[in-house]
Amino acid sequence: MDPAVLEFDIGLGGGGSSGRDGDDDANIGLDVDEDMDDSPAPSSVLASNNNGGGFGSGGSDFYLPEGDLLDLEPYEGMEFESEEAAKAFYNSYARRVGFSTRVSSSRRSRRDGAIIQRQFVCAKEGFRNLNEKRTKDREIKRPRTITRVGCKASLSVKMRDSGKWVVSGFLRAHNHELVPPDQVHCLRSHRQISGPAKTLIDTLQAAGMGPRRIMSALIKEYGGISKVGFTEVDCRNYMRNNRQRSLEGDIQLLLDYLRQMQAENANFFYAVQGDEDQALISNVFWADPKSRMNYTYFGDTVTFDTTYRSNRYRLPFAPFTGVNHHGQPVLFGCAFLINESEASFVWLFKTWLTAMSGRPPVSITTDHDAVIQSAVMQVFPETRHRFCKWHIFKKCQEKLSHVFLKHPTFEADFHKCVNLPESIEEFESCWLSLVDRYELRDHEWLQMLYNDRRQWVPVYLRDTFFAEMSITQRSDSMNSYFDGFVNASTNLNQFFKLYEKALESRNEKEVKADYDTMNTSPALKTPSPMEKQASELYTRKLFTRFQEELVGTLTLMASKSDDDADIITYQVAKFGEDHKSYYVKFNVLEMKATCSCQMFEFSGLLCRHVLAVFRVTNVLTLPSHYILKRWTRNARSSVILEERASDVYTNYLESHTVRYNTLRHEALKFVDEGSKSLDTYNMAIVALQEAAERVALASKNEGRPMMVNGRIRGDSARKASRTNTINHKMPSQPLSEDDMDKKIRELTNELEYASRKCEVYRANLLSVLKDIEDHKLQLSIKVQNIKISMKDGL
């Protein structure tokens, strides 16, 4: 065959989404080797190298010979109009045969530096230098697969004086298996997104579809994945680049909005990572004054909601949220994520902490993400970090889809294994049984989840406060603050209005909950003073949850299982269900109880097991240390002392309960000792009779002057005060030592009486303050209701 000049319209340009550009014209010198493997690069690498891959990197379709040229093979002497034409032809040949290509070396003219020779090779040519990406201090965390096996297949071309390019060498043989036609689209140099495909992706992305659904539509449209010409990774990265380009134009809108908000209120906080003046911005964070105030009341637990980072949404948006005293989501600030590196998350968390007055939360919940996890460890070393269990369950459907299809019962068994165990030992046993039953012991992703179990499985997290009312059910705290406002089709132009609507709606819901709590009384289901006390302290929703636990005690039996001095252990279970027992340790003197279910530690409300123990030990009201202010109707109150301002009846009940339990505890020890033998029994009976007579006498003389240990009790203190006054009026005379002791005792009694009066005045004052605070809250609610009605009227 005579040499012929082949002209190809290859349409080179940007727009591909995988790999790096095969051209390296900017490099001067010999043997410039470009490291391009067949294996898809990690998404982070692909996202930052969007100039296309190999020879199929153009914005239009790669060249495919037609007709008689369909089976054309390169040969020495073949001529091309340009280097790009030669490159496109060799790549189309590689696609037909089943291998990927890359540029290996080039030679430049010493006269003008122009490229005069190129060598194109099989992507498996040569061997990877294992040390090329290592440094003295560390190794790369996720090394890419080694695919080079020393293949010699290549095509060399050089430029003639005429400007044409001619094939100067061609090696056909490969030392590895070639890829079948239905897998060619996975090779790097053949992965490219055509113009029509880009148009379809743009349309579907604007409609809110994610990459998986878009790929399904493309496969159906083109008649198979091999005819689509690229992979889901390429589609995902193309969509990400699209979003990045659109955000670059919208970022100024965001900055203008934040500047305006800060100008209107100096307490509005915002910060940018990067150079704001030159628009070189990586991330943005802001928190309005109400968000910052919310954190002072409810900042004990925080959720960093990264739902909107997913490709389902067009906004790289992540709010910091918490839970208010009604169990409703409350906002602590928002982040706009443009760069999602570890350094960016560290900056974001530090900035958020600064805006929240430097006080870290007790616990934080995030998505299961290694980058976020590392940032949390650096910024919040003392904060308990939990992965969102429901994000993990959702991801499980993707990672274990084949198991779900093969075993319909797996999902239910998996949920039970995670949610139901009451002890770590029970969970460990259940997990091993699960992975063995479904033959998943070697599943890499599931093993990774197991390794992280202490950060998402409930049984490991119950000792930390997360403000959730149930350990097994989903809490409102895990619902996004902006659910129902920001959706898959929301863009930044729409976002500001929806953001403000969400703030207004959440505020109205809190006002309505405040109104219901303050102006309606819940129906009591028991005659317990504790239920009445809780109904006056807790918000409506929290009282309802507490009431469930209190009523639940009626089905439980609490029996003493161990008595260790001051701490008594009770076994609590339903009748006939001792195998499902919970154990409550109760310190009688300190009025403190801990349950094996750890509900109070996790949610801040006492469980039915502790309440059952309180019932059998005659604890009639909730001890003050079990009433968390953040769950009370006065959670936002600035009056700190009201927590100690209980009414007289409550104080009486608590003090009576302490006395009762102390006497009961001592009496039981007395009975145990007195019944050991006949002699001790007789002595105990005599002692009890004497004690009964003395108690009866004390009860009979209650309110009358009594001498106890040489001191006057009760009303005698007032008489002593009068005597002291009379003595002051008498002429001063030398006092004997006994008289001096007597005066000291009288003055001491007078001081004690004055102190008691002060306590009464103090309790009355705190009660007045509490009434003022309640009245203030009611007025605030009425004002909000008037505003809402006026707005509705307009």
PDB file of C-alpha atoms in Angstrom, residues 245 266 288 473 596 703 752 763:
ATOM      1  CA  ARG A 245     -18.201  26.388  37.645  1.00  0.00           C
ATOM      2  CA  ALA A 266     -22.943  43.567  64.495  1.00  0.00           C
ATOM      3  CA  ASP A 288     -26.750  34.835  62.964  1.00  0.00           C
ATOM      4  CA  GLN A 473     -35.744   5.098  67.055  1.00  0.00           C
ATOM      5  CA  SER A 596     -27.813  -0.317  83.298  1.00  0.00           C
ATOM      6  CA  GLY A 703     -43.540  22.326 118.884  1.00  0.00           C
ATOM      7  CA  GLU A 752     -30.217  29.647 113.449  1.00  0.00           C
ATOM      8  CA  ALA A 763     -37.768  30.990  98.652  1.00  0.00           C
TER       9      ALA A 763
END
